[in-house]
mmCIF file of C-alpha atoms in Angstrom:
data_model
loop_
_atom_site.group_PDB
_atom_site.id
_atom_site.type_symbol
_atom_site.label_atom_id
_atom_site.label_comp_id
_atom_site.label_asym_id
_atom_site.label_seq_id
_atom_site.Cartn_x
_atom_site.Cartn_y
_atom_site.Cartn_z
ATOM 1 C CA UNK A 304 -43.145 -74.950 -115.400
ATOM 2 C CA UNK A 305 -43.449 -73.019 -112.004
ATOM 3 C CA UNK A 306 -42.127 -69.615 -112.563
ATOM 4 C CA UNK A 307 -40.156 -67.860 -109.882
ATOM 5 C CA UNK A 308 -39.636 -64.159 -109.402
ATOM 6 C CA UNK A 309 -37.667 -62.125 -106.602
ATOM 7 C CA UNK A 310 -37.428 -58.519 -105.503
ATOM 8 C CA UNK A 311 -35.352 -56.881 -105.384
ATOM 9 C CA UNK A 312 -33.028 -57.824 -108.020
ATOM 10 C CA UNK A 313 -30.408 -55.996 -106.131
ATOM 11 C CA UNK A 314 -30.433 -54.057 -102.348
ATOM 12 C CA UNK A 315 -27.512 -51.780 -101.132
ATOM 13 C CA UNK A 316 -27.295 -52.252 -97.154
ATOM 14 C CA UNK A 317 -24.536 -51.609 -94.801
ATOM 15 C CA UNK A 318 -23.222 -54.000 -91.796
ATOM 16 C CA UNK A 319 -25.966 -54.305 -89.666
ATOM 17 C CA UNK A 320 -28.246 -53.351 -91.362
ATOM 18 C CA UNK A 321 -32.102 -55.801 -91.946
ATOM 19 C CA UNK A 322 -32.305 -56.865 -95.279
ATOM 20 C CA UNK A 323 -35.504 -58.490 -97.040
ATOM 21 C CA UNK A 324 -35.422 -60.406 -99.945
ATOM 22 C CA UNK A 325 -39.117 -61.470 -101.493
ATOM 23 C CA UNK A 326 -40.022 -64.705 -103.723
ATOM 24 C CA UNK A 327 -42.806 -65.045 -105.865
ATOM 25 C CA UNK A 328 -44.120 -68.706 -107.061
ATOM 26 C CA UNK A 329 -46.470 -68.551 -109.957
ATOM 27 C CA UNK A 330 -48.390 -71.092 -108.587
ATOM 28 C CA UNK A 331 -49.068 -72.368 -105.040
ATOM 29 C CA UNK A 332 -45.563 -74.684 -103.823
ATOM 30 C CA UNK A 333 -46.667 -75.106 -99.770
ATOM 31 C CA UNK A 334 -43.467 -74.626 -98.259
ATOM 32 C CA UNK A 335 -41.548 -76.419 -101.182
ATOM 33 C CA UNK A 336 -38.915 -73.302 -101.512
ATOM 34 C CA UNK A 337 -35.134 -73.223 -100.358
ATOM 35 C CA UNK A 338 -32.957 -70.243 -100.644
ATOM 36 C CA UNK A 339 -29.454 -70.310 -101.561
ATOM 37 C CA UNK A 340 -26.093 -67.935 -101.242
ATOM 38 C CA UNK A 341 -23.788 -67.263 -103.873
ATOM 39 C CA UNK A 342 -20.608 -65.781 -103.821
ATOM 40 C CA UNK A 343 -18.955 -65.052 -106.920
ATOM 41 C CA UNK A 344 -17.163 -68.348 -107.922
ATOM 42 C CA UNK A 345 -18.174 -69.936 -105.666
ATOM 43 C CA UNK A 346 -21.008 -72.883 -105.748
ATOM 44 C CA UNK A 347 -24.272 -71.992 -104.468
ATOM 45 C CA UNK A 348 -24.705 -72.885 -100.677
ATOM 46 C CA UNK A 349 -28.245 -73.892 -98.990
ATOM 47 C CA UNK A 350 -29.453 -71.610 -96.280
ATOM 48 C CA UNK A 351 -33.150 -72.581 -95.559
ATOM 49 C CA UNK A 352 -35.263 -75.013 -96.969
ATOM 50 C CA UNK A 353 -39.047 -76.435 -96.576
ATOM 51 C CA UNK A 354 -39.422 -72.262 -96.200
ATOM 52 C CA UNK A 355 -38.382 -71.847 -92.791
ATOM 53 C CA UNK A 356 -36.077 -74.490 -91.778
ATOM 54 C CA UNK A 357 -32.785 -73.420 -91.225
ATOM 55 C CA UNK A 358 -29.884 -75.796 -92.618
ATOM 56 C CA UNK A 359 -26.930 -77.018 -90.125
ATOM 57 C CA UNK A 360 -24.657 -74.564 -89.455
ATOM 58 C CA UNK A 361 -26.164 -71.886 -90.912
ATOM 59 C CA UNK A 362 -25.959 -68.259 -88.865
ATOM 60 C CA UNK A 363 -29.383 -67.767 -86.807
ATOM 61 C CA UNK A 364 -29.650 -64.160 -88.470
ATOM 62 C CA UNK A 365 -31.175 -66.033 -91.569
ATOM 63 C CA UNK A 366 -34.551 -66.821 -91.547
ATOM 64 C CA UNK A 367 -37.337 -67.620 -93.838
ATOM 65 C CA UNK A 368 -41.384 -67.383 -93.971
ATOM 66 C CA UNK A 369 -44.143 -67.653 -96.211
ATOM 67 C CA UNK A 370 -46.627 -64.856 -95.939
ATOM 68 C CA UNK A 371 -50.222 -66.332 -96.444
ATOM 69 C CA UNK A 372 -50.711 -68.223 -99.412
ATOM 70 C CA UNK A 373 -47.704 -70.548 -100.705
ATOM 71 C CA UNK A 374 -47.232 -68.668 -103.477
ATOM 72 C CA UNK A 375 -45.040 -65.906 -101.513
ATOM 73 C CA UNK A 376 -41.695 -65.740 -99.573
ATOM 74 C CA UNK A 377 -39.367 -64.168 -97.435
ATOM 75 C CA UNK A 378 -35.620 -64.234 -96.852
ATOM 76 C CA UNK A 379 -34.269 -62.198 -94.088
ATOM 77 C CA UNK A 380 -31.060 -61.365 -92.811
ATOM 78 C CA UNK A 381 -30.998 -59.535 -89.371
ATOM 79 C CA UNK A 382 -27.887 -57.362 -88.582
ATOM 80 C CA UNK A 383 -26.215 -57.656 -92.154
ATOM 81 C CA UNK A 384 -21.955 -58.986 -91.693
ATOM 82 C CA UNK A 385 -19.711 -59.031 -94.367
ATOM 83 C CA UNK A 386 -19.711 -62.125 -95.300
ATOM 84 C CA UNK A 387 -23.315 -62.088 -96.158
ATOM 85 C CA UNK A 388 -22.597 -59.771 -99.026
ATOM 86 C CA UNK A 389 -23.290 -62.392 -102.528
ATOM 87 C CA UNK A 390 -26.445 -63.148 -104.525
ATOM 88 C CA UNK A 391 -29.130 -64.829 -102.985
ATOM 89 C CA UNK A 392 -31.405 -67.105 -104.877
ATOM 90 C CA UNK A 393 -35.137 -68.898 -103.713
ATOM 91 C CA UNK A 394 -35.905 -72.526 -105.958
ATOM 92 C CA UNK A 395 -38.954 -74.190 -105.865
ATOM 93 C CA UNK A 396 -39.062 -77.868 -105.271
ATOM 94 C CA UNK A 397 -43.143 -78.854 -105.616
ATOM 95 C CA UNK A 398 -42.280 -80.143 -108.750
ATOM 96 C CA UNK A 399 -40.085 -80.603 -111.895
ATOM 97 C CA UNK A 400 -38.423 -79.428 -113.530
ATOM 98 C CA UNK A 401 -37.343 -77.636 -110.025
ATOM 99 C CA UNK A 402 -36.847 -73.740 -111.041
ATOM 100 C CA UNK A 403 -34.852 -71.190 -109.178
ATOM 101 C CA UNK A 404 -35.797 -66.982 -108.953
ATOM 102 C CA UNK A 405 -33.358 -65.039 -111.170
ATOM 103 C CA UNK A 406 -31.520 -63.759 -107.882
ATOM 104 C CA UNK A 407 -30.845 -60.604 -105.731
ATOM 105 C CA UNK A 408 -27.557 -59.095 -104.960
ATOM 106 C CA UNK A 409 -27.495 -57.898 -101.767
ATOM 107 C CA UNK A 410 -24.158 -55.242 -102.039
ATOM 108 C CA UNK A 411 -22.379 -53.221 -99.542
ATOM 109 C CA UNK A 412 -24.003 -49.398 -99.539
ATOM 110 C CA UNK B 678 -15.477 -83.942 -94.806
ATOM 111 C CA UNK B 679 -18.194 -84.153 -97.486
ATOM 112 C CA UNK B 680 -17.019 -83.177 -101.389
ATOM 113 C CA UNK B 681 -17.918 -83.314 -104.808
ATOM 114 C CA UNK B 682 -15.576 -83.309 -107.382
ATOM 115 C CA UNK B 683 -17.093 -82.499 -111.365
ATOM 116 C CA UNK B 684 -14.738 -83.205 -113.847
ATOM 117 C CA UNK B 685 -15.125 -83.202 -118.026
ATOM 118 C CA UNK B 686 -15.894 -80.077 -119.265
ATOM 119 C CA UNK B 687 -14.042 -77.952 -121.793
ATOM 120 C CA UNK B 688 -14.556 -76.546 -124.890
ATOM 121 C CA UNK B 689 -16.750 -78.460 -127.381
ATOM 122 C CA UNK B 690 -18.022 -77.867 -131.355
ATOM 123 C CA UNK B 691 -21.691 -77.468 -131.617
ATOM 124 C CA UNK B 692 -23.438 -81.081 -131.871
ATOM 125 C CA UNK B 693 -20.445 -82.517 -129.569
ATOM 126 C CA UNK B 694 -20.586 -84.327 -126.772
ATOM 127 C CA UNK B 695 -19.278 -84.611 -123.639
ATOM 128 C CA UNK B 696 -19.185 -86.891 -120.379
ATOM 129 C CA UNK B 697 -19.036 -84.817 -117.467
ATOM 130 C CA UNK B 698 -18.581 -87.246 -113.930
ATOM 131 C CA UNK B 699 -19.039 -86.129 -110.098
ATOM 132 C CA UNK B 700 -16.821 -87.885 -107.957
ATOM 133 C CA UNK B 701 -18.297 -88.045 -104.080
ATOM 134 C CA UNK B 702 -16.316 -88.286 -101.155
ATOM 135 C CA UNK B 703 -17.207 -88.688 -97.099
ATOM 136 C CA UNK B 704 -21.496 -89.272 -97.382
ATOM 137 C CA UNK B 705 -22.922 -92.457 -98.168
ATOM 138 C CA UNK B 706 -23.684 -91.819 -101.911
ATOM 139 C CA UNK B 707 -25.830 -93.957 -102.041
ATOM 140 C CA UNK B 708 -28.532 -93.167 -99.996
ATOM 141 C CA UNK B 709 -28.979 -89.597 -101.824
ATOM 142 C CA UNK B 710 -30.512 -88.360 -104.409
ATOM 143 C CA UNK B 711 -28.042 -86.591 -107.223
ATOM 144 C CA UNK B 712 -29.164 -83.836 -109.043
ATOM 145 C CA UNK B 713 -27.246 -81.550 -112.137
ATOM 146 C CA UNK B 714 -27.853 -77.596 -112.442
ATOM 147 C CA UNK B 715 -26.144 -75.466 -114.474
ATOM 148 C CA UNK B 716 -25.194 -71.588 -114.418
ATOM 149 C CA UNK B 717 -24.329 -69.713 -117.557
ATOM 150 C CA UNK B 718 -21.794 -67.173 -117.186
ATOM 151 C CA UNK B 719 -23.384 -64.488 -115.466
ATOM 152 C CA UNK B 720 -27.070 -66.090 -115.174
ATOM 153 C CA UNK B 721 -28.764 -67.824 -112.842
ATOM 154 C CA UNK B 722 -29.130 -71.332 -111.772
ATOM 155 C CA UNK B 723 -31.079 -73.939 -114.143
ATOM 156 C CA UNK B 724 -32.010 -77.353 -113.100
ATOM 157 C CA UNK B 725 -31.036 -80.009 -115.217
ATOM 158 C CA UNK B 726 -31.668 -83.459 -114.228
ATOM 159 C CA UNK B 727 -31.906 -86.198 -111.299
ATOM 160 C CA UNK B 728 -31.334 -89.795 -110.317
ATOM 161 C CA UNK B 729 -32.797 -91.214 -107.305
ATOM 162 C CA UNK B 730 -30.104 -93.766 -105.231
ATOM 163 C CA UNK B 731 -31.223 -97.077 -107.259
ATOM 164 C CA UNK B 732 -30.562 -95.282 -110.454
ATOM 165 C CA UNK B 733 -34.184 -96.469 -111.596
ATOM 166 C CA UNK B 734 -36.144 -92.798 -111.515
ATOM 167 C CA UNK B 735 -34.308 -90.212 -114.149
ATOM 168 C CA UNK B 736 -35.856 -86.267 -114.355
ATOM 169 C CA UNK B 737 -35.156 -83.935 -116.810
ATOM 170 C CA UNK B 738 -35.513 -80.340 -117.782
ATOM 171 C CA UNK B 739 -37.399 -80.321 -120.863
ATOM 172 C CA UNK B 740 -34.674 -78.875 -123.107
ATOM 173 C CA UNK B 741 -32.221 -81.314 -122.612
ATOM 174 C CA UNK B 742 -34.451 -84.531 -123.220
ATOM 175 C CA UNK B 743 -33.186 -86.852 -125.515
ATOM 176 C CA UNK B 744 -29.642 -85.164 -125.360
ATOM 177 C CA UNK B 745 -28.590 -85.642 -122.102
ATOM 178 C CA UNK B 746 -28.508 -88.723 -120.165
ATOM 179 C CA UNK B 747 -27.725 -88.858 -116.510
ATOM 180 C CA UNK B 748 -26.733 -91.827 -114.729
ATOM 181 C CA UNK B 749 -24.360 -93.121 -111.171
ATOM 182 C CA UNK B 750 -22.135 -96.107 -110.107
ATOM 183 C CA UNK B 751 -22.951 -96.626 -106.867
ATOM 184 C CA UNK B 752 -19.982 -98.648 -106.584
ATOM 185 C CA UNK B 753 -17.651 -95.898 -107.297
ATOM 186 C CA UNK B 754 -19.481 -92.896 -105.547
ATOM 187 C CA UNK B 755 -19.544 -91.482 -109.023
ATOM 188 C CA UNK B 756 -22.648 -89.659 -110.855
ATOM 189 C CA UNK B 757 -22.321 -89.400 -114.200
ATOM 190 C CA UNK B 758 -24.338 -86.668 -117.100
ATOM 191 C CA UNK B 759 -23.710 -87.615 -120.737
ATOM 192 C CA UNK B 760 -24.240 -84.391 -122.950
ATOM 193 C CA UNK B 761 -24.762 -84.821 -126.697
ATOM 194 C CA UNK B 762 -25.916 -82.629 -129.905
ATOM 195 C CA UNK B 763 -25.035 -79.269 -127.838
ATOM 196 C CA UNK B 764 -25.526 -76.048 -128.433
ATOM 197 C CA UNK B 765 -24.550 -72.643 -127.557
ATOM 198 C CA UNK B 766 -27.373 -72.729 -124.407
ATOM 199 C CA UNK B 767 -25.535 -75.631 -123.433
ATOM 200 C CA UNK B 768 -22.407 -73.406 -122.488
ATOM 201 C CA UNK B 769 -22.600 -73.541 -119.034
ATOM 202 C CA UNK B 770 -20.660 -74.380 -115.360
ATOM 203 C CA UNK B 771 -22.615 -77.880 -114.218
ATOM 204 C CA UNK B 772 -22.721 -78.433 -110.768
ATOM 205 C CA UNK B 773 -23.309 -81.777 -109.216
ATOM 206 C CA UNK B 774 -25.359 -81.605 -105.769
ATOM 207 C CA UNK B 775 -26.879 -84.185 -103.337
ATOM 208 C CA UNK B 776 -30.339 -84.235 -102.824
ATOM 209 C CA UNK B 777 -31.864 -83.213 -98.946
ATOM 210 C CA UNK B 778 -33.084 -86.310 -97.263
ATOM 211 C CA UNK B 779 -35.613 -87.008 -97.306
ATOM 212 C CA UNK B 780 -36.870 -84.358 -99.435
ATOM 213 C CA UNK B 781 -34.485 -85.039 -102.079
ATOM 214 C CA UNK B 782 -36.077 -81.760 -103.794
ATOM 215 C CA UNK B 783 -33.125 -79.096 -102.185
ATOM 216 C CA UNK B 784 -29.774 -79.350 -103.102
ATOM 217 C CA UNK B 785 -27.456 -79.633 -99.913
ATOM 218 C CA UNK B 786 -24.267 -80.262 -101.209
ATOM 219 C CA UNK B 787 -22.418 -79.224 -104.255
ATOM 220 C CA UNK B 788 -19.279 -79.314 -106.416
ATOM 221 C CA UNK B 789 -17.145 -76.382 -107.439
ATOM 222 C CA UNK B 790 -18.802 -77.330 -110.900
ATOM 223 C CA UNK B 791 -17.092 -78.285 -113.912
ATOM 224 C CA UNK B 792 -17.115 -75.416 -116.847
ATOM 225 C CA UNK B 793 -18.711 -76.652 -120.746
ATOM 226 C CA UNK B 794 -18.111 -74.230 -123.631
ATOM 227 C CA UNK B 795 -19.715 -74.500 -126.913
ATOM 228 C CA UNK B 796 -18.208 -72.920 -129.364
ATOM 229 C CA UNK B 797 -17.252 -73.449 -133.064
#
């Protein structure tokens, strides 16, 4: 199975504030990753997918990359809003079983 | 307005079973591909299993094989993941979710999930 690792596991920002959330593949996906938001409760929603592509209706201020090799990731959120405060997850979908990074809580500082 | 509704969880005895359903409303059901994933209470997300939109393709994680047994009526916009023989790892929230077209391989749109405790 592909193993998936993130860092942070958690980052204290205030509103506005740039946050950066890394994702780690243990072997090379391409650009199969997604990210996802969760808010406590709540189902997991898809932000970006294919690494960069932002889904519909999705703010702008998220954006994702892949930095070299396929094997690493970025999540960013410019100018932080409250709403964006949850637990943000990348998952891998080269091939199964699909496996997800064990998350990062972004919280308010 | 696009939904997914799980229903069929609860609290089970270890080696029980359960049928847990996803009804879909407002998308053409099927033309997607359906996926499970679970959550343990306070973990992270798991990937369980997939059907592609004839039904005909089936993917599981490997600790669930030969337990668990997904399966859809196209006819009633309704997905459908049999769970036998669980155990405590089985306790769990299941989501249903809808496959990306066409990469089938990110999960668009989900339920609120439908909660499965295993517990003697």
């Amino acid at each position: 199975d592909i193993q998936m690792t993130q860092s942070p596991s958690s980052v204290s920002a205030s509103v506005g504030d740039r946050v950066t959330i890394s994702c780690r593949s243990s072997q090379d996906i391409y650009n199969w990753v997604a990210w996802y938001q969760q808010k406590p409760g709540k189902a997991p929603k898809l932000l970006i997918y294919g690494a960069h592509n932002l889904y519909g209706g999705v703010p702008s201020r998220f954006s994702g990359s892949r930095s070299g090799s396929g094997t690493e990731f970025t999540l960013t959120i410019t100018s932080l809003q409250p709403e964006d405060f949850a637990t943000y997850y990348c998952q891998q979908g080269n091939s199964f079983p699909f496996t997800f990074g064990p998350g990062t809580e972004v919280e308010i500082k | 307005q696009e939904q997914l509704v799980e229903s069929g969880g609860g609290l089970v005895k270890p080696g029980g079973y359960l049928r847990l359903s996803c009804e879909v409303s407002g998308f053409n059901f099927k033309d997607y591909y359906m996926h499970w994933i679970r959550q343990a209470p306070g973990k992270g997300l798991e990937w369980v299993s997939c059907i592609n939109q004839s039904g005909t393709m089936r993917q599981y994680r490997d600790s669930v094989k030969g337990r668990f047994t997904i399966s859809r009526d196209n006819a009633k916009n309704s997905l459908f993941l049999d769970i036998s023989n669980l155990s405590d790892d089985d306790t769990a929230i299941y989501y249903c979710a809808s496959g990306l077209r066409p990469q089938n391989w990110y999960f668009n749109l989900w339920g609120r999930g439908t909660l499965v405790t295993v517990s003697s």
